[in-house]
Amino acid sequence: MPPRDLLLGLLVVTLWALNIIVIKLGVTELPPLMLTTLRFALVAALLVPFHPVARHQLPFLALLSVTFGTLHFALLFIGLGQAEAGTGALVVQMGTPFATLLAVVFLGERLDVRRVAGLALSFGGVAVLSGGPSLPSALPLVLLLTSAMGWAVSQLLIKHGPPLAPMALAGWVALLAVPQVALGSWWFERGQLEALAQAGWLGWGAVFYTAVMSSIAAYGLWYGLLRRHPVNRLAPLSLLVPVGAVLLGALLLGETLDPHKLTGGALVVAGLALIVVRLGRRRPPTAANDSV
């Protein structure tokens, strides 16, 4: 990979890792579902006017707005409000093992020994993480794992759905997810207007960063790299996202690097590496990789 593209890849990894930290800070000033609603609204406002879609594609996008918008993103924001940022970043990476299992069950794909070992390591890592102090109860673990499952289901839908430009998909999914997440905020959260009035640079900065820097800028750069390089060449870079989030959580938020997080995180990343890195094989670029 040319040095320029390598630097771009590392920039995307940094933006996505920092996104976890930004979400964690943002939910200290804004309720998580309200923050998610504002994030989706800004993404939609910036993308939808410039990326029209056909009417017959709207039902597919509506379904994806449930799995990718509400299940993945909304539950990710709620879960990160209750768990440490680094641990949340590791747990939500279980979307890849989940997608692998769903492909086996619904698409008839076969598992080789390497991927079976990767699945075992990943689930073992989550088991270790669940016993540590960075997950204060079972609830954030369930929320983050459900978020990961929403991502996995979305990947299968995108793979077998109608072809859509990545930015069109991101914009319209965000637009259709806005009323869902806004209704959830209205139903489950309290004090939204007061939070909006009192939010400072952390809250509004989180809205801007999660929408513009993480979703639009980083995803746009990543898809450009996918057009120039095989997925397998970029997969090792993507494994650095949870590692970066753990390190940034410790550096910026003062989160501890306890044995549970270090051991569980190492198992999760090792398992992901066995699942996604295919030496000597080329794969077509996927339509969506934005899990954060």
mmCIF file of C-alpha atoms in Angstrom:
data_model
loop_
_atom_site.group_PDB
_atom_site.id
_atom_site.type_symbol
_atom_site.label_atom_id
_atom_site.label_comp_id
_atom_site.label_asym_id
_atom_site.label_seq_id
_atom_site.Cartn_x
_atom_site.Cartn_y
_atom_site.Cartn_z
ATOM 1 C CA MET A 1 0.000 0.000 0.000
ATOM 2 C CA PRO A 2 1.448 3.415 -0.920
ATOM 3 C CA PRO A 3 2.450 5.534 2.099
ATOM 4 C CA ARG A 4 -0.280 8.080 1.297
ATOM 5 C CA ASP A 5 -3.022 5.447 1.426
ATOM 6 C CA LEU A 6 -1.556 3.905 4.549
ATOM 7 C CA LEU A 7 -1.663 7.287 6.265
ATOM 8 C CA LEU A 8 -5.270 7.772 5.108
ATOM 9 C CA GLY A 9 -6.153 4.370 6.524
ATOM 10 C CA LEU A 10 -4.559 5.205 9.857
ATOM 11 C CA LEU A 11 -6.419 8.537 9.853
ATOM 12 C CA VAL A 12 -9.744 6.711 9.403
ATOM 13 C CA VAL A 13 -8.861 4.279 12.190
ATOM 14 C CA THR A 14 -8.062 7.218 14.469
ATOM 15 C CA LEU A 15 -11.310 9.002 13.595
ATOM 16 C CA TRP A 16 -13.376 5.884 14.321
ATOM 17 C CA ALA A 17 -11.529 5.094 17.550
ATOM 18 C CA LEU A 18 -11.941 8.678 18.726
ATOM 19 C CA ASN A 19 -15.632 8.470 17.827
ATOM 20 C CA ILE A 20 -16.176 6.038 20.708
ATOM 21 C CA ILE A 21 -14.610 8.537 23.110
ATOM 22 C CA VAL A 22 -16.683 11.385 21.683
ATOM 23 C CA ILE A 23 -19.915 9.419 22.125
ATOM 24 C CA LYS A 24 -18.963 8.616 25.707
ATOM 25 C CA LEU A 25 -18.408 12.322 26.395
ATOM 26 C CA GLY A 26 -21.489 13.407 24.463
ATOM 27 C CA VAL A 27 -23.913 11.303 26.495
ATOM 28 C CA THR A 28 -22.751 13.093 29.634
ATOM 29 C CA GLU A 29 -24.541 16.227 28.348
ATOM 30 C CA LEU A 30 -27.278 14.859 26.069
ATOM 31 C CA PRO A 31 -29.520 11.810 26.570
ATOM 32 C CA PRO A 32 -28.206 9.032 24.303
ATOM 33 C CA LEU A 33 -31.316 8.680 22.140
ATOM 34 C CA MET A 34 -31.554 12.443 21.741
ATOM 35 C CA LEU A 35 -27.889 12.544 20.737
ATOM 36 C CA THR A 36 -28.518 9.757 18.226
ATOM 37 C CA THR A 37 -31.518 11.630 16.819
ATOM 38 C CA LEU A 38 -29.481 14.810 16.311
ATOM 39 C CA ARG A 39 -26.670 12.821 14.730
ATOM 40 C CA PHE A 40 -29.032 11.175 12.243
ATOM 41 C CA ALA A 41 -30.740 14.482 11.456
ATOM 42 C CA LEU A 42 -27.427 16.151 10.630
ATOM 43 C CA VAL A 43 -26.243 13.220 8.470
ATOM 44 C CA ALA A 44 -29.546 13.250 6.582
ATOM 45 C CA ALA A 45 -29.471 17.016 6.071
ATOM 46 C CA LEU A 46 -25.959 16.861 4.636
ATOM 47 C CA LEU A 47 -26.402 13.822 2.384
ATOM 48 C CA VAL A 48 -30.004 13.269 1.311
ATOM 49 C CA PRO A 49 -30.378 16.407 -0.897
ATOM 50 C CA PHE A 50 -27.347 15.336 -2.949
ATOM 51 C CA HIS A 51 -27.999 11.580 -3.161
ATOM 52 C CA PRO A 52 -31.511 10.782 -4.416
ATOM 53 C CA VAL A 53 -32.749 7.198 -4.502
ATOM 54 C CA ALA A 54 -35.474 5.424 -6.473
ATOM 55 C CA ARG A 55 -38.887 4.989 -4.868
ATOM 56 C CA HIS A 56 -38.694 1.188 -5.082
ATOM 57 C CA GLN A 57 -35.547 1.283 -2.906
ATOM 58 C CA LEU A 58 -37.323 2.960 0.004
ATOM 59 C CA PRO A 59 -38.761 -0.239 1.598
ATOM 60 C CA PHE A 60 -35.272 -1.733 1.729
ATOM 61 C CA LEU A 61 -33.890 1.479 3.236
ATOM 62 C CA ALA A 62 -36.728 1.534 5.779
ATOM 63 C CA LEU A 63 -35.850 -1.985 6.903
ATOM 64 C CA LEU A 64 -32.186 -1.043 7.107
ATOM 65 C CA SER A 65 -33.052 2.037 9.163
ATOM 66 C CA VAL A 66 -34.439 -0.324 11.822
ATOM 67 C CA THR A 67 -31.509 -2.739 11.930
ATOM 68 C CA PHE A 68 -28.667 -0.308 11.245
ATOM 69 C CA GLY A 69 -30.112 2.928 12.557
ATOM 70 C CA THR A 70 -32.153 1.974 15.593
ATOM 71 C CA LEU A 71 -30.746 -1.387 16.672
ATOM 72 C CA HIS A 72 -27.091 -0.673 15.972
ATOM 73 C CA PHE A 73 -26.527 3.029 16.524
ATOM 74 C CA ALA A 74 -29.167 3.815 19.132
ATOM 75 C CA LEU A 75 -28.234 0.848 21.326
ATOM 76 C CA LEU A 76 -24.534 1.620 20.860
ATOM 77 C CA PHE A 77 -25.050 5.141 22.215
ATOM 78 C CA ILE A 78 -27.110 3.856 25.165
ATOM 79 C CA GLY A 79 -24.624 1.089 25.933
ATOM 80 C CA LEU A 80 -21.635 3.431 25.863
ATOM 81 C CA GLY A 81 -23.413 5.600 28.401
ATOM 82 C CA GLN A 82 -23.255 2.689 30.851
ATOM 83 C CA ALA A 83 -19.938 1.011 30.009
ATOM 84 C CA GLU A 84 -16.355 2.159 29.644
ATOM 85 C CA ALA A 85 -15.543 3.397 26.154
ATOM 86 C CA GLY A 86 -12.751 0.894 25.534
ATOM 87 C CA THR A 87 -14.821 -2.073 26.637
ATOM 88 C CA GLY A 88 -17.777 -0.890 24.570
ATOM 89 C CA ALA A 89 -15.575 -0.628 21.496
ATOM 90 C CA LEU A 90 -14.398 -4.196 22.007
ATOM 91 C CA VAL A 91 -17.834 -5.692 22.620
ATOM 92 C CA VAL A 92 -19.463 -4.014 19.620
ATOM 93 C CA GLN A 93 -16.808 -5.626 17.387
ATOM 94 C CA MET A 94 -18.746 -8.847 17.915
ATOM 95 C CA GLY A 95 -20.765 -7.742 14.907
ATOM 96 C CA THR A 96 -18.189 -9.543 12.740
ATOM 97 C CA PRO A 97 -18.538 -12.945 14.476
ATOM 98 C CA PHE A 98 -22.319 -12.524 14.498
ATOM 99 C CA ALA A 99 -22.307 -11.785 10.753
ATOM 100 C CA THR A 100 -20.209 -14.904 10.194
ATOM 101 C CA LEU A 101 -22.692 -17.064 12.109
ATOM 102 C CA LEU A 102 -25.679 -15.512 10.329
ATOM 103 C CA ALA A 103 -24.064 -16.258 6.963
ATOM 104 C CA VAL A 104 -23.677 -19.894 8.017
ATOM 105 C CA VAL A 105 -27.287 -20.198 9.188
ATOM 106 C CA PHE A 106 -29.087 -18.264 6.453
ATOM 107 C CA LEU A 107 -26.734 -18.349 3.470
ATOM 108 C CA GLY A 108 -25.286 -21.835 3.858
ATOM 109 C CA GLU A 109 -21.676 -20.671 4.120
ATOM 110 C CA ARG A 110 -19.220 -23.127 5.607
ATOM 111 C CA LEU A 111 -16.837 -22.548 8.479
ATOM 112 C CA ASP A 112 -13.225 -23.660 8.220
ATOM 113 C CA VAL A 113 -11.042 -24.423 11.217
ATOM 114 C CA ARG A 114 -9.503 -20.964 11.228
ATOM 115 C CA ARG A 115 -12.828 -19.145 11.463
ATOM 116 C CA VAL A 116 -14.149 -21.571 14.086
ATOM 117 C CA ALA A 117 -11.094 -20.752 16.173
ATOM 118 C CA GLY A 118 -11.712 -17.043 15.583
ATOM 119 C CA LEU A 119 -15.301 -17.347 16.757
ATOM 120 C CA ALA A 120 -14.223 -19.234 19.860
ATOM 121 C CA LEU A 121 -11.594 -16.621 20.726
ATOM 122 C CA SER A 122 -14.009 -13.734 20.174
ATOM 123 C CA PHE A 123 -16.771 -15.147 22.341
ATOM 124 C CA GLY A 124 -14.216 -16.155 24.955
ATOM 125 C CA GLY A 125 -12.930 -12.595 25.006
ATOM 126 C CA VAL A 126 -16.426 -11.224 25.628
ATOM 127 C CA ALA A 127 -16.869 -13.729 28.453
ATOM 128 C CA VAL A 128 -13.670 -12.418 30.056
ATOM 129 C CA LEU A 129 -14.754 -8.801 29.556
ATOM 130 C CA SER A 130 -18.133 -9.491 31.160
ATOM 131 C CA GLY A 131 -16.405 -10.451 34.398
ATOM 132 C CA GLY A 132 -14.490 -7.177 34.670
ATOM 133 C CA PRO A 133 -15.392 -3.893 36.362
ATOM 134 C CA SER A 134 -15.731 -1.926 33.103
ATOM 135 C CA LEU A 135 -19.176 -3.509 32.557
ATOM 136 C CA PRO A 136 -21.005 -2.550 35.769
ATOM 137 C CA SER A 137 -23.997 -4.818 35.073
ATOM 138 C CA ALA A 138 -25.406 -7.222 32.509
ATOM 139 C CA LEU A 139 -27.517 -4.498 30.874
ATOM 140 C CA PRO A 140 -24.744 -2.628 28.997
ATOM 141 C CA LEU A 141 -23.326 -5.949 27.784
ATOM 142 C CA VAL A 142 -26.734 -6.973 26.408
ATOM 143 C CA LEU A 143 -27.222 -3.555 24.794
ATOM 144 C CA LEU A 144 -23.809 -3.600 23.119
ATOM 145 C CA LEU A 145 -24.173 -7.194 21.921
ATOM 146 C CA THR A 146 -27.613 -6.382 20.506
ATOM 147 C CA SER A 147 -26.053 -3.362 18.786
ATOM 148 C CA ALA A 148 -23.436 -5.680 17.300
ATOM 149 C CA MET A 149 -26.179 -8.039 16.105
ATOM 150 C CA GLY A 150 -27.965 -5.102 14.461
ATOM 151 C CA TRP A 151 -24.761 -4.322 12.580
ATOM 152 C CA ALA A 152 -24.377 -7.968 11.524
ATOM 153 C CA VAL A 153 -27.943 -8.243 10.224
ATOM 154 C CA SER A 154 -27.464 -4.972 8.349
ATOM 155 C CA GLN A 155 -24.344 -6.282 6.598
ATOM 156 C CA LEU A 156 -26.248 -9.288 5.274
ATOM 157 C CA LEU A 157 -29.102 -7.069 4.119
ATOM 158 C CA ILE A 158 -26.711 -4.693 2.347
ATOM 159 C CA LYS A 159 -24.853 -7.578 0.713
ATOM 160 C CA HIS A 160 -28.048 -8.971 -0.827
ATOM 161 C CA GLY A 161 -30.037 -5.765 -1.234
ATOM 162 C CA PRO A 162 -30.268 -3.375 -4.184
ATOM 163 C CA PRO A 163 -27.053 -1.594 -5.164
ATOM 164 C CA LEU A 164 -26.809 1.815 -3.541
ATOM 165 C CA ALA A 165 -24.051 4.396 -3.369
ATOM 166 C CA PRO A 166 -22.584 4.388 0.159
ATOM 167 C CA MET A 167 -23.410 8.020 0.861
ATOM 168 C CA ALA A 168 -26.962 7.591 -0.427
ATOM 169 C CA LEU A 169 -27.398 4.601 1.853
ATOM 170 C CA ALA A 170 -25.990 6.470 4.850
ATOM 171 C CA GLY A 171 -28.121 9.541 4.257
ATOM 172 C CA TRP A 172 -31.451 7.816 3.668
ATOM 173 C CA VAL A 173 -30.990 5.316 6.495
ATOM 174 C CA ALA A 174 -30.313 8.275 8.786
ATOM 175 C CA LEU A 175 -33.384 10.148 7.514
ATOM 176 C CA LEU A 176 -35.702 7.165 8.009
ATOM 177 C CA ALA A 177 -34.202 6.409 11.428
ATOM 178 C CA VAL A 178 -34.823 9.936 12.773
ATOM 179 C CA PRO A 179 -38.524 9.438 13.671
ATOM 180 C CA GLN A 180 -37.821 6.018 15.206
ATOM 181 C CA VAL A 181 -35.075 7.225 17.521
ATOM 182 C CA ALA A 182 -36.870 10.510 18.269
ATOM 183 C CA LEU A 183 -39.944 8.526 19.346
ATOM 184 C CA GLY A 184 -37.722 6.384 21.561
ATOM 185 C CA SER A 185 -36.226 9.484 23.136
ATOM 186 C CA TRP A 186 -39.679 10.968 23.748
ATOM 187 C CA TRP A 187 -40.918 7.716 25.290
ATOM 188 C CA PHE A 188 -37.938 6.649 27.412
ATOM 189 C CA GLU A 189 -35.969 9.811 28.194
ATOM 190 C CA ARG A 190 -36.742 12.892 30.248
ATOM 191 C CA GLY A 191 -35.434 16.457 30.292
ATOM 192 C CA GLN A 192 -34.452 16.614 26.629
ATOM 193 C CA LEU A 193 -35.258 20.312 26.198
ATOM 194 C CA GLU A 194 -33.332 21.223 29.322
ATOM 195 C CA ALA A 195 -30.389 19.124 28.152
ATOM 196 C CA LEU A 196 -30.420 20.827 24.743
ATOM 197 C CA ALA A 197 -30.498 24.267 26.348
ATOM 198 C CA GLN A 198 -27.667 23.455 28.755
ATOM 199 C CA ALA A 199 -25.470 21.422 26.389
ATOM 200 C CA GLY A 200 -21.997 22.816 25.901
ATOM 201 C CA TRP A 201 -19.211 22.028 23.500
ATOM 202 C CA LEU A 202 -19.091 18.381 24.559
ATOM 203 C CA GLY A 203 -22.702 17.709 23.604
ATOM 204 C CA TRP A 204 -22.853 19.711 20.389
ATOM 205 C CA GLY A 205 -19.321 18.714 19.482
ATOM 206 C CA ALA A 206 -20.393 15.075 19.772
ATOM 207 C CA VAL A 207 -23.300 15.700 17.382
ATOM 208 C CA PHE A 208 -20.953 17.277 14.839
ATOM 209 C CA TYR A 209 -18.149 14.739 15.216
ATOM 210 C CA THR A 210 -20.300 11.596 15.079
ATOM 211 C CA ALA A 211 -22.168 12.872 12.015
ATOM 212 C CA VAL A 212 -19.532 14.710 9.985
ATOM 213 C CA MET A 213 -16.145 13.321 11.002
ATOM 214 C CA SER A 214 -16.986 9.706 11.810
ATOM 215 C CA SER A 215 -19.844 8.950 9.423
ATOM 216 C CA ILE A 216 -19.267 11.177 6.394
ATOM 217 C CA ALA A 217 -15.553 12.047 6.304
ATOM 218 C CA ALA A 218 -14.105 8.796 7.682
ATOM 219 C CA TYR A 219 -16.519 6.554 5.809
ATOM 220 C CA GLY A 220 -15.920 8.453 2.589
ATOM 221 C CA LEU A 221 -12.154 8.060 2.938
ATOM 222 C CA TRP A 222 -12.498 4.367 3.796
ATOM 223 C CA TYR A 223 -14.669 3.614 0.779
ATOM 224 C CA GLY A 224 -12.154 5.397 -1.413
ATOM 225 C CA LEU A 225 -9.463 3.069 -0.060
ATOM 226 C CA LEU A 226 -11.712 0.066 -0.725
ATOM 227 C CA ARG A 227 -11.937 1.071 -4.376
ATOM 228 C CA ARG A 228 -8.141 1.073 -4.656
ATOM 229 C CA HIS A 229 -7.219 -1.913 -2.485
ATOM 230 C CA PRO A 230 -8.632 -5.373 -1.685
ATOM 231 C CA VAL A 231 -10.550 -5.698 1.565
ATOM 232 C CA ASN A 232 -7.969 -8.108 2.939
ATOM 233 C CA ARG A 233 -5.286 -5.447 2.713
ATOM 234 C CA LEU A 234 -7.391 -3.054 4.809
ATOM 235 C CA ALA A 235 -8.741 -5.600 7.304
ATOM 236 C CA PRO A 236 -5.657 -5.422 9.579
ATOM 237 C CA LEU A 237 -6.124 -1.660 9.792
ATOM 238 C CA SER A 238 -9.750 -2.059 10.868
ATOM 239 C CA LEU A 239 -8.586 -4.261 13.751
ATOM 240 C CA LEU A 240 -6.797 -1.223 15.171
ATOM 241 C CA VAL A 241 -10.104 0.588 15.847
ATOM 242 C CA PRO A 242 -10.953 -1.205 19.137
ATOM 243 C CA VAL A 243 -7.287 -1.154 20.162
ATOM 244 C CA GLY A 244 -7.157 2.588 19.585
ATOM 245 C CA ALA A 245 -10.408 3.101 21.495
ATOM 246 C CA VAL A 246 -9.040 1.214 24.499
ATOM 247 C CA LEU A 247 -5.831 3.259 24.507
ATOM 248 C CA LEU A 248 -7.657 6.560 23.987
ATOM 249 C CA GLY A 249 -10.105 5.662 26.766
ATOM 250 C CA ALA A 250 -7.199 5.172 29.129
ATOM 251 C CA LEU A 251 -5.393 8.309 27.954
ATOM 252 C CA LEU A 252 -8.296 10.755 27.652
ATOM 253 C CA LEU A 253 -10.906 9.390 30.065
ATOM 254 C CA GLY A 254 -8.667 7.814 32.690
ATOM 255 C CA GLU A 255 -10.168 4.354 32.141
ATOM 256 C CA THR A 256 -8.237 1.500 33.719
ATOM 257 C CA LEU A 257 -6.378 -1.174 31.782
ATOM 258 C CA ASP A 258 -7.323 -4.004 34.118
ATOM 259 C CA PRO A 259 -6.490 -7.681 33.423
ATOM 260 C CA HIS A 260 -10.044 -8.420 32.270
ATOM 261 C CA LYS A 261 -9.933 -5.701 29.620
ATOM 262 C CA LEU A 262 -6.432 -6.529 28.422
ATOM 263 C CA THR A 263 -7.001 -10.294 28.273
ATOM 264 C CA GLY A 264 -10.543 -10.117 26.920
ATOM 265 C CA GLY A 265 -9.600 -7.433 24.419
ATOM 266 C CA ALA A 266 -6.636 -9.453 23.163
ATOM 267 C CA LEU A 267 -8.876 -12.492 22.669
ATOM 268 C CA VAL A 268 -11.531 -10.483 20.811
ATOM 269 C CA VAL A 269 -9.006 -8.837 18.468
ATOM 270 C CA ALA A 270 -7.199 -12.139 17.848
ATOM 271 C CA GLY A 271 -10.502 -13.800 17.043
ATOM 272 C CA LEU A 272 -11.465 -11.000 14.650
ATOM 273 C CA ALA A 273 -8.096 -11.309 12.930
ATOM 274 C CA LEU A 274 -8.685 -15.017 12.284
ATOM 275 C CA ILE A 275 -12.150 -14.285 10.897
ATOM 276 C CA VAL A 276 -11.467 -11.288 8.644
ATOM 277 C CA VAL A 277 -7.847 -11.634 7.488
ATOM 278 C CA ARG A 278 -7.609 -13.950 4.504
ATOM 279 C CA LEU A 279 -4.065 -14.167 3.260
ATOM 280 C CA GLY A 280 -3.689 -14.319 -0.468
ATOM 281 C CA ARG A 281 -7.384 -13.855 -1.248
ATOM 282 C CA ARG A 282 -9.122 -10.877 -2.763
ATOM 283 C CA ARG A 283 -12.660 -9.880 -1.838
ATOM 284 C CA PRO A 284 -14.894 -7.197 -3.369
ATOM 285 C CA PRO A 285 -15.468 -4.096 -1.246
ATOM 286 C CA THR A 286 -18.514 -4.184 0.974
ATOM 287 C CA ALA A 287 -21.101 -1.425 0.895
ATOM 288 C CA ALA A 288 -20.843 -0.493 4.557
ATOM 289 C CA ASN A 289 -18.146 -0.728 7.205
ATOM 290 C CA ASP A 290 -19.166 2.084 9.527
ATOM 291 C CA SER A 291 -19.842 0.330 12.882
ATOM 292 C CA VAL A 292 -19.217 3.433 14.951
#
